[in-house]
mmCIF file of C-alpha atoms in Angstrom:
data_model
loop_
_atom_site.group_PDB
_atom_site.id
_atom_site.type_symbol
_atom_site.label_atom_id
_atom_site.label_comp_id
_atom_site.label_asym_id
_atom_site.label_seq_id
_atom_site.Cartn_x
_atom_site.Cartn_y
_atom_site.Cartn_z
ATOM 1 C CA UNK C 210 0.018 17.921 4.102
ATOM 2 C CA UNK C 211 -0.829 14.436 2.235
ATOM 3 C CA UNK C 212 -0.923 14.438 -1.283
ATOM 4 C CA UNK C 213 -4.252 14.004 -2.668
ATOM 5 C CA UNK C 214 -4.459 10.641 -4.151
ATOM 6 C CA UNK C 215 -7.468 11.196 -6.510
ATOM 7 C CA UNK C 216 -9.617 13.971 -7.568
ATOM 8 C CA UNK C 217 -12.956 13.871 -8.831
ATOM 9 C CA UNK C 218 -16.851 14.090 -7.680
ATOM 10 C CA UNK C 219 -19.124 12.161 -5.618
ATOM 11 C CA UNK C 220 -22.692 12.024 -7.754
ATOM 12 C CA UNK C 221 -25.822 11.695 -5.495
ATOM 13 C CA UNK C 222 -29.125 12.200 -7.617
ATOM 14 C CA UNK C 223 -28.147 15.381 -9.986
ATOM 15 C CA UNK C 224 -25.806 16.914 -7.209
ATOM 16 C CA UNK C 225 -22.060 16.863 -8.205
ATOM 17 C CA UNK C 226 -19.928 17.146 -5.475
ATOM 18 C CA UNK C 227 -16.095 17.769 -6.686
ATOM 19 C CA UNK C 228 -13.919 16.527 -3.586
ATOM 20 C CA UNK C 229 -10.018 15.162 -3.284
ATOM 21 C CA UNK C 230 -8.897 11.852 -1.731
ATOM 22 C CA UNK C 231 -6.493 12.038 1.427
ATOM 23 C CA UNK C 232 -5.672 9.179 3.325
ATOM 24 C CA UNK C 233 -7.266 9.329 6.756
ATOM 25 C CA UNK C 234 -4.416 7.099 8.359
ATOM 26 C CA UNK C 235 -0.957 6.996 8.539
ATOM 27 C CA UNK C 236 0.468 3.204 9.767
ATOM 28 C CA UNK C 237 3.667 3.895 11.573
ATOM 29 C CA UNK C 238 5.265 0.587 11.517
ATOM 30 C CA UNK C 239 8.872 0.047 12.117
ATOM 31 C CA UNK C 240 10.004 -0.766 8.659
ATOM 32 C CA UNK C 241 13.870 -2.771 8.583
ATOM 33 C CA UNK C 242 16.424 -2.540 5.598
ATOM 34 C CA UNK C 243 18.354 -6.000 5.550
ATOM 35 C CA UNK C 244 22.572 -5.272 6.125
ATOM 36 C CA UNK C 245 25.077 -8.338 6.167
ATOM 37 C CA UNK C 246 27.033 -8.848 9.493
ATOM 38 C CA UNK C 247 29.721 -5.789 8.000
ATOM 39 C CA UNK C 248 26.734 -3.051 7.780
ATOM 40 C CA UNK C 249 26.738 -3.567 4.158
ATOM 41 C CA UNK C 250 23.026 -3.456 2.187
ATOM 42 C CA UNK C 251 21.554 -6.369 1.077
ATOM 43 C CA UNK C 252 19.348 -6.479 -1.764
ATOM 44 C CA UNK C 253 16.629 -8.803 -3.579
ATOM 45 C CA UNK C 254 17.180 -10.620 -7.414
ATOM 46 C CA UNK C 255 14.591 -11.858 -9.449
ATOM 47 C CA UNK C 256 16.206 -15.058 -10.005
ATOM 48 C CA UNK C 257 14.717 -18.556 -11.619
ATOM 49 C CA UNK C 258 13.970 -21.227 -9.433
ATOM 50 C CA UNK C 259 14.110 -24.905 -10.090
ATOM 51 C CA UNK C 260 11.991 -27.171 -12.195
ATOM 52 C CA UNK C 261 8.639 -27.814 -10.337
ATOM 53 C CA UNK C 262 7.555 -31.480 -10.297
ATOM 54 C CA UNK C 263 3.680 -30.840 -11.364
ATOM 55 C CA UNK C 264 3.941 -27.149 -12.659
ATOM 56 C CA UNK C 265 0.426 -26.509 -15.136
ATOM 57 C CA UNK C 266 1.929 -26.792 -18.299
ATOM 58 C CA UNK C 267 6.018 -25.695 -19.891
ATOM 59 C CA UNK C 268 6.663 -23.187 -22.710
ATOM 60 C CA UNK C 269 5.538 -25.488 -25.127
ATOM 61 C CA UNK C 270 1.827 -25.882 -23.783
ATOM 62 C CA UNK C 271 1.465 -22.606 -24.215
ATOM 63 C CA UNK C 272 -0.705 -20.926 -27.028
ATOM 64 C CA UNK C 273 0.983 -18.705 -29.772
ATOM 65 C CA UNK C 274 -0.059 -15.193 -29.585
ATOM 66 C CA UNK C 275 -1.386 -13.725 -32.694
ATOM 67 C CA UNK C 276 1.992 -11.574 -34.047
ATOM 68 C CA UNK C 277 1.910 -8.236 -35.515
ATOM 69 C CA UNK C 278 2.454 -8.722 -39.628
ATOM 70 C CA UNK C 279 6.310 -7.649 -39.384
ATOM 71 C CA UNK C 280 6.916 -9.626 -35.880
ATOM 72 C CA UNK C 281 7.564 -13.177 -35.048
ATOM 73 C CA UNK C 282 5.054 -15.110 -32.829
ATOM 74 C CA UNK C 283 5.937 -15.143 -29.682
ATOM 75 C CA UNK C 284 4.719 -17.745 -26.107
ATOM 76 C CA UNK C 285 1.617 -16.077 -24.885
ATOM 77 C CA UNK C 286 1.958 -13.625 -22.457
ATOM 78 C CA UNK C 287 5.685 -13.518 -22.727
ATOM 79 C CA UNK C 288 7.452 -9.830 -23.006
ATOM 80 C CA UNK C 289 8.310 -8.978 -26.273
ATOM 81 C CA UNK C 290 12.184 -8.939 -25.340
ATOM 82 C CA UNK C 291 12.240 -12.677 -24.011
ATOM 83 C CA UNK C 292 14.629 -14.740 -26.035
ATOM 84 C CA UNK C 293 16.348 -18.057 -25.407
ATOM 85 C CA UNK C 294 19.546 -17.760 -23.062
ATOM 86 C CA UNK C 295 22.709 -16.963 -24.914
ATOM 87 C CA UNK C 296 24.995 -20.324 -24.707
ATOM 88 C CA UNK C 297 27.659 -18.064 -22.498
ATOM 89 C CA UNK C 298 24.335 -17.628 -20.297
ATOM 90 C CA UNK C 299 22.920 -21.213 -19.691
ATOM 91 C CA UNK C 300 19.073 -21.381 -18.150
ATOM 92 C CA UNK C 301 20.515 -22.209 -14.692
ATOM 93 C CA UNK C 302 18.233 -22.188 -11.829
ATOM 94 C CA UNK C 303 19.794 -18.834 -10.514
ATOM 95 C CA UNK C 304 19.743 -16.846 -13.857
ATOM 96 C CA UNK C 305 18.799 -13.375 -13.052
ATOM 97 C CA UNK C 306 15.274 -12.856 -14.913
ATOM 98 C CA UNK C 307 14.822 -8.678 -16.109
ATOM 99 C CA UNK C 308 12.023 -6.687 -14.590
ATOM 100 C CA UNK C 309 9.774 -6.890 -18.176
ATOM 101 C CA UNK C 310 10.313 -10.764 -18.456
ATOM 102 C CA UNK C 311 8.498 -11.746 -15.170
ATOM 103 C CA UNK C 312 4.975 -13.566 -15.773
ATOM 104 C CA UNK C 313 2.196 -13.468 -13.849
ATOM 105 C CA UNK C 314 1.135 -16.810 -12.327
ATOM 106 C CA UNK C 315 -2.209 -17.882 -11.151
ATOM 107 C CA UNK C 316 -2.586 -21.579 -10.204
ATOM 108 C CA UNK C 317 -6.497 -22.515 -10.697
ATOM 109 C CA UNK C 318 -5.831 -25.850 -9.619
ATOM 110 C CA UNK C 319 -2.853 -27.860 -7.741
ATOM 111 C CA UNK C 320 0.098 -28.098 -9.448
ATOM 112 C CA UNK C 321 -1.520 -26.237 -12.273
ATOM 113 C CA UNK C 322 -0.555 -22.454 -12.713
ATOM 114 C CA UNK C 323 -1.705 -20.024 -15.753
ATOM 115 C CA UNK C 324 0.655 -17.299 -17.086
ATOM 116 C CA UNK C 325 -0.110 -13.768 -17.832
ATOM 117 C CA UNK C 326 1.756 -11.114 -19.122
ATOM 118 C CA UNK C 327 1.812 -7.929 -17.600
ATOM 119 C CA UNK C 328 0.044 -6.195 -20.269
ATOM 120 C CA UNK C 329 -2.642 -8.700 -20.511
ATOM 121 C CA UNK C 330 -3.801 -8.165 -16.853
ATOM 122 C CA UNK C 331 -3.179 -4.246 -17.326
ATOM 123 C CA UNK C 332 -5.869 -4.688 -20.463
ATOM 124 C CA UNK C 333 -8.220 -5.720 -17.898
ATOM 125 C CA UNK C 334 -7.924 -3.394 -15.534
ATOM 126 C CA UNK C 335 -10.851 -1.063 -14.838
ATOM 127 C CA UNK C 336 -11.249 2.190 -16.504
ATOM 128 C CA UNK C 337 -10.313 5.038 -14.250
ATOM 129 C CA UNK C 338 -13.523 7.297 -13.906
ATOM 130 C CA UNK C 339 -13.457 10.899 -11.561
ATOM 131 C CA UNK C 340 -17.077 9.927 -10.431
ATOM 132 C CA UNK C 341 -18.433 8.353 -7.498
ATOM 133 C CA UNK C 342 -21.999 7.357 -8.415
ATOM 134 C CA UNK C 343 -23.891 7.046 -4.658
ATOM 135 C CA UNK C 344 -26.279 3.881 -5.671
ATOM 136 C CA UNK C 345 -27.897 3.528 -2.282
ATOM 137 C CA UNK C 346 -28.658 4.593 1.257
ATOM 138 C CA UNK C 347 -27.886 2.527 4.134
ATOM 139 C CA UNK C 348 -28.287 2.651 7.847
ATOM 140 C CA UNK C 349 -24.240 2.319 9.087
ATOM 141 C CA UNK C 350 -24.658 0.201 11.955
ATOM 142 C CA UNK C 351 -26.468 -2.663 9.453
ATOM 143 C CA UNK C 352 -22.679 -2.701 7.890
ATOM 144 C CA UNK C 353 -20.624 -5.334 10.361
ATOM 145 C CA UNK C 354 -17.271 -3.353 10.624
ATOM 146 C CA UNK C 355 -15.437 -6.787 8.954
ATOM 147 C CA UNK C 356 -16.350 -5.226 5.884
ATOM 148 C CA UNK C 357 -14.035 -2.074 6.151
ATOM 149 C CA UNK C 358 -10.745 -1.795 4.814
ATOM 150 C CA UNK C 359 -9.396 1.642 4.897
ATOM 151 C CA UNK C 360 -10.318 4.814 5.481
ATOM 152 C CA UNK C 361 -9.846 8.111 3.364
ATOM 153 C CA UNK C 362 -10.827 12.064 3.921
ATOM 154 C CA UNK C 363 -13.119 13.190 0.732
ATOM 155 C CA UNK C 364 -12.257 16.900 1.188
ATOM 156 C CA UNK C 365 -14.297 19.562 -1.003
ATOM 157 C CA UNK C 366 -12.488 21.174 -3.857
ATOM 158 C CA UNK C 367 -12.455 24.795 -2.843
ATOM 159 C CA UNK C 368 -11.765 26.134 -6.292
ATOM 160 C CA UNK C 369 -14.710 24.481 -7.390
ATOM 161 C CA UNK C 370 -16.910 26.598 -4.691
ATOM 162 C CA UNK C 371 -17.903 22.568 -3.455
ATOM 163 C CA UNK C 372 -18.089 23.407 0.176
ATOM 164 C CA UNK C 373 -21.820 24.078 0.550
ATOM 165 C CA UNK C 374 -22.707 21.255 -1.213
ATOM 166 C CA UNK C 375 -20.146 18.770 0.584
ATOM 167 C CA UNK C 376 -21.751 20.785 3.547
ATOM 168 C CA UNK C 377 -25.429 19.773 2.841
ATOM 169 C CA UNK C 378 -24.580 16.085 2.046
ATOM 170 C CA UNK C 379 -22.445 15.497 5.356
ATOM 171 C CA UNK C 380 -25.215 17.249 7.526
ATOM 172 C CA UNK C 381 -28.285 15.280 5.396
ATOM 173 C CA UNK C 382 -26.443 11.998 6.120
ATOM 174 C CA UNK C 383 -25.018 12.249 9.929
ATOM 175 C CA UNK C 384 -29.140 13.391 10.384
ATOM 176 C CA UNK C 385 -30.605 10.533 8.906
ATOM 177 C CA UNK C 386 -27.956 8.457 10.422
ATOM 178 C CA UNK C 387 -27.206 6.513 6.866
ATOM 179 C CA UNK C 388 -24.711 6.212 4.311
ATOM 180 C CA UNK C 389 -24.128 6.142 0.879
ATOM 181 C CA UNK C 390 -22.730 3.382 -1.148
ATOM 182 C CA UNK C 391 -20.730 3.576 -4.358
ATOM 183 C CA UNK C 392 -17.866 2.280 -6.109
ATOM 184 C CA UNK C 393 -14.533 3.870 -7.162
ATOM 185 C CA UNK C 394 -11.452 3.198 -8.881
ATOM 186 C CA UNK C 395 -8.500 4.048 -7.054
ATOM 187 C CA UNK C 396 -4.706 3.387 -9.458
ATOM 188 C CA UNK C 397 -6.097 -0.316 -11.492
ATOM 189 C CA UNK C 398 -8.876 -1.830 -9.007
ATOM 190 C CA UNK C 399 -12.423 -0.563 -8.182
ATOM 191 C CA UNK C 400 -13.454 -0.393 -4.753
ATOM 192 C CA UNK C 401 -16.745 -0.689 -3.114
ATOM 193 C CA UNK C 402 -16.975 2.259 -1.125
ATOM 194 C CA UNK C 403 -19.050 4.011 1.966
ATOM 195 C CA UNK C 404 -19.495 7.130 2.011
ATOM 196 C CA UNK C 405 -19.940 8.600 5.515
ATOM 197 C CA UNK C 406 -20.266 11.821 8.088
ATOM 198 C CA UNK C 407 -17.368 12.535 10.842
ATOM 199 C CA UNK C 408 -17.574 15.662 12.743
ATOM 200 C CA UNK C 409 -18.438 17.568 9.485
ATOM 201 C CA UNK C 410 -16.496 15.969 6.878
ATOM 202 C CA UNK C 411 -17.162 13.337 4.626
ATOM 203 C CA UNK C 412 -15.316 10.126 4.908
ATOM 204 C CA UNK C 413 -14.851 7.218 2.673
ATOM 205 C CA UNK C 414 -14.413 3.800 3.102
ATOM 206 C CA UNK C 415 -13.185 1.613 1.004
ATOM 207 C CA UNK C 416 -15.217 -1.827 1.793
ATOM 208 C CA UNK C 417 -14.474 -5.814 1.398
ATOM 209 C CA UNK C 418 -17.083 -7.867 -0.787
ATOM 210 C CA UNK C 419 -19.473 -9.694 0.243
ATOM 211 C CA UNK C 420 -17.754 -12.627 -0.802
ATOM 212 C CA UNK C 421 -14.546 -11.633 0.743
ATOM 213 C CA UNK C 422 -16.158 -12.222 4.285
ATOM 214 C CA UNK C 423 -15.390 -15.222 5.553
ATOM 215 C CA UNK C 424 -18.570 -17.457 7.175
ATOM 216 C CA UNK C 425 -17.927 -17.984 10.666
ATOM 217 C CA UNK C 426 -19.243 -21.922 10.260
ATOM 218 C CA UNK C 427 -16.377 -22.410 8.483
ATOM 219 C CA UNK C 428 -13.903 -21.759 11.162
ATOM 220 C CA UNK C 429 -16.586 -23.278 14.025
ATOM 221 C CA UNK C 430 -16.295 -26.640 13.995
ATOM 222 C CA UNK C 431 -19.771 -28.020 15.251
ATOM 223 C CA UNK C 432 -18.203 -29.009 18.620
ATOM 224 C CA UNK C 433 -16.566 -25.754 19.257
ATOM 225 C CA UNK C 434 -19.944 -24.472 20.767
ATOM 226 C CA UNK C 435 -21.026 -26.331 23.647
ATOM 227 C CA UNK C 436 -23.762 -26.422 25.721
ATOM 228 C CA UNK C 437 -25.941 -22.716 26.014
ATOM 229 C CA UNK C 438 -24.683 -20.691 28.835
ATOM 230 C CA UNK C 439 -26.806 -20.287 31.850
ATOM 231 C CA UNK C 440 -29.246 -16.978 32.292
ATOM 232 C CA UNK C 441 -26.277 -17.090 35.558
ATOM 233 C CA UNK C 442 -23.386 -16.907 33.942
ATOM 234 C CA UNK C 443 -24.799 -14.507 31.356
ATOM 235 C CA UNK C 444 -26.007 -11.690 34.571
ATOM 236 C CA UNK C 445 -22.639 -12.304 35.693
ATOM 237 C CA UNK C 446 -20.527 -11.580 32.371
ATOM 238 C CA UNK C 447 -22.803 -8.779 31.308
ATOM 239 C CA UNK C 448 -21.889 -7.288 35.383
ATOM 240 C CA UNK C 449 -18.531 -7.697 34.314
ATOM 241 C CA UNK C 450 -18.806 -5.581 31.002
ATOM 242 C CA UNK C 451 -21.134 -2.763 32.990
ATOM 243 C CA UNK C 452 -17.680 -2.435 35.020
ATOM 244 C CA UNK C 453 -15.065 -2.468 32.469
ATOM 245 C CA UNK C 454 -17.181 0.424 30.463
ATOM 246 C CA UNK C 455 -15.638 3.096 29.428
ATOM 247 C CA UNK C 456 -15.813 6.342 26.805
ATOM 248 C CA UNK C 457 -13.591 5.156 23.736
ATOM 249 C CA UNK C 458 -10.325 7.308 23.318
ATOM 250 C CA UNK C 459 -8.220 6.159 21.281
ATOM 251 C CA UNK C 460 -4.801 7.554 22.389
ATOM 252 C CA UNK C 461 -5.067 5.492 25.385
ATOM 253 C CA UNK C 462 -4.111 2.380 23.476
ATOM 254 C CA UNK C 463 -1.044 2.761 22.315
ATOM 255 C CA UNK C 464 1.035 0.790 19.845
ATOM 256 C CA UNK C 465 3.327 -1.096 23.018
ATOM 257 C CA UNK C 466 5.219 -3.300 20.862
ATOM 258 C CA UNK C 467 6.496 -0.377 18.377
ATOM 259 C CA UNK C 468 6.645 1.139 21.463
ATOM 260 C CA UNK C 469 9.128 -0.804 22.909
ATOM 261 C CA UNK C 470 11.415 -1.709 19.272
ATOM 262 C CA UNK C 471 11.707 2.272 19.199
ATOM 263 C CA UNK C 472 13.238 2.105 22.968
ATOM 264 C CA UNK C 473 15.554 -0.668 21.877
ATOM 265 C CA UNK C 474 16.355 0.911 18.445
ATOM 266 C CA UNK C 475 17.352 4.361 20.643
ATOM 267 C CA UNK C 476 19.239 2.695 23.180
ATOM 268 C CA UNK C 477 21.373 0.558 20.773
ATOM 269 C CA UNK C 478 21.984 3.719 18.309
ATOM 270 C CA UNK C 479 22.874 5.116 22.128
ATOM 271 C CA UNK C 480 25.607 2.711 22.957
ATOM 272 C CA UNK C 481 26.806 1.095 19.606
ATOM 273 C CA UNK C 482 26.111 3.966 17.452
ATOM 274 C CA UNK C 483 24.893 3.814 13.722
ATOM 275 C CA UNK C 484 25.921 2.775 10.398
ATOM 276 C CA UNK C 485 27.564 5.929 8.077
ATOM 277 C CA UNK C 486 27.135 5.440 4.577
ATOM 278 C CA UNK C 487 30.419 4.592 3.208
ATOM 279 C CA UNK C 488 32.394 8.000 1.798
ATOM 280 C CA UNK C 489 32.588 7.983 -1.994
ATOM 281 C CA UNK C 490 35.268 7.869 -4.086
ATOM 282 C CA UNK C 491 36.739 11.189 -4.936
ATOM 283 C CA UNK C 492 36.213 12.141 -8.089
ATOM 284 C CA UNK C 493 38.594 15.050 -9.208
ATOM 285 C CA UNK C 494 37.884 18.780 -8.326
ATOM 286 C CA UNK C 495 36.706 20.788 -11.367
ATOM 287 C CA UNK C 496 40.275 22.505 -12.400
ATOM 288 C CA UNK C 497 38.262 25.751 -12.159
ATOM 289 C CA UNK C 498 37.239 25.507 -8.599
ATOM 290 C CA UNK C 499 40.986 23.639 -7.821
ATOM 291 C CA UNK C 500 42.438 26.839 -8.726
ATOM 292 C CA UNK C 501 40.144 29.254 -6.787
ATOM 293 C CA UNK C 502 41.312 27.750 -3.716
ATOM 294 C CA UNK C 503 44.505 27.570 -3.834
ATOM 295 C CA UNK C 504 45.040 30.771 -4.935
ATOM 296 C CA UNK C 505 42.810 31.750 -1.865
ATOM 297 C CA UNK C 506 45.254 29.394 0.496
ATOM 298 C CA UNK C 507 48.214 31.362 -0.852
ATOM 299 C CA UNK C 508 46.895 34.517 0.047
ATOM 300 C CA UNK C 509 45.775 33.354 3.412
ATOM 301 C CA UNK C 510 49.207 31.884 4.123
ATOM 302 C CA UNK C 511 51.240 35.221 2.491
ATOM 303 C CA UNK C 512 48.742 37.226 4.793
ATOM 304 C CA UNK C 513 49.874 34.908 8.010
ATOM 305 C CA UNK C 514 53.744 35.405 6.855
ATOM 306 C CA UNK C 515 52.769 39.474 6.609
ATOM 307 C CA UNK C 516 51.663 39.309 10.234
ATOM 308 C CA UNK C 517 54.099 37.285 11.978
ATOM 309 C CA UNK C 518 56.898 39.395 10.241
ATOM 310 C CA UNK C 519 54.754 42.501 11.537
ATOM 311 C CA UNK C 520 54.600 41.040 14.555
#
């Protein structure tokens, strides 16, 4: 069972309809860890690169933050722990950079970038609220399916006693064939969100912007569209689809190339075998526990002596 990734109500008119948030898909990509040629880990550094010919502006561009009375001003944005490199620790190009030191870059322009700290783009993050306010009513098949961007299970909080409720609003909707539209904040960034029927339950979908949506002019250059097709050629292509029709099922479309990276990743483990994490370093038995056994080994091996003399 998922864990619920946020609880709260969906608010249509003065019905409050207390649900939890499950995701309604689990990706199953083949995920890789990066090993040298030996079988040993590799891992990633924050490092600094070099100079950029053209970067926005340096450290001394930069505004001074307004300091608390007992602190010293410090380069806007910067973490509160940044200082200048210790002379033992020159500002090479490779210097390892700590996990609170790392700015935020956004470049508005080429060749110019603008720094935020992370606590200056956490200050603007969105206010989490445990309501989802239903602002309209739409007919689904108006929304193009470009617009959706994942998919999560709404799921009525049974301690609540939601489940006639969630009930009525999945049968009202999946009868009047529409769906409602809201917004949500799910961890720092609100969503636009559709709220919809599926066999019973409610489902919601998180939605791209309006302005996310790419135009299709801009990718169709105005020669890429020739000449109309003929009413021919349109009979025959629509013959074509009639025969390829089918009833959509899902599990007949298979992921082949995970299929097939699975097979290989089975046969390899198969004839090579697999890496073993490498045995650690002993690191002394508690005295305690020492002593317990060998006191059991002696009486094991003075039992053995017992027999064989018996014997």
């Amino acid at each position: 069972m998922p864990q619920a990734i946020w609880t709260g109500s969906i608010s249509f008119g003065l019905v409050m309809l207390p649900v939890k948030l499950y995701p309604a898909t689990s990706p199953k990509r083949v995920r890789f860890h990066e090993f040298d040629g030996s079988g040993r880990r590799i891992r990633h550094r924050r490092v600094i690169e070099e100079p950029q010919a053209g970067f926005g502006f340096g450290f001394d561009d930069l505004p001074i933050v307004a300091p608390a009375p007992d602190a010293p001003p410090r380069v806007a944005g910067s973490s509160p722990s940044w200082q200048e490199p210790a002379e033992d620790e020159p500002d090479r190009a490779d210097r390892p950079v700590a996990y609170q030191d790392v700015m935020l870059g956004y470049e508005v322009a080429p060749g110019e970038t603008v720094l935020l700290s992370r606590d200056e783009v956490r200050a603007l993050a969105p206010e989490r609220s445990r309501t989802i306010e239903i602002e309209d009513f739409v007919d689904l098949a108006s929304i193009d399916p470009v617009h959706f961007e994942k998919s999560y299970y709404a799921v009525p909080q049974r301690e609540a006693g939601a489940e006639r409720a969630y009930a009525l609003l999945a049968r009202a909707m999946d009868d009047a064939r529409m769906v409602g539209i809201g917004r949500i904040v799910l961890r720092t960034r609100e969503h636009l969100a559709a709220i919809r029927p599926k066999d019973g339950a409610i489902v919601l979908e998180t939605l791209f912007h309006g302005d996310e949506i790419r135009d299709t002019k801009e990718l169709l250059a105005p020669t890429a569209v020739a000449e109309e097709p003929s009413q021919r050629e349109v009979t025959m292509a629509t013959q074509l689809i009639e025969l390829l029709r089918a009833a959509w099922d899902p599990s007949r479309y298979g992921d082949r190339g995970r299929e097939r990276l699975l097979d290989a990743i089975a046969a390899k483990a198969k004839d090579a075998g697999t890496i073993k994490p490498a045995e650690a370093e002993p690191t002394g038995a508690d005295v305690s526990d020492l002593m317990e056994t060998l006191r059991a080994s002696v009486e094991a091996a003075k039992a053995r002596a017992a027999e064989e003399r018996a014997g």
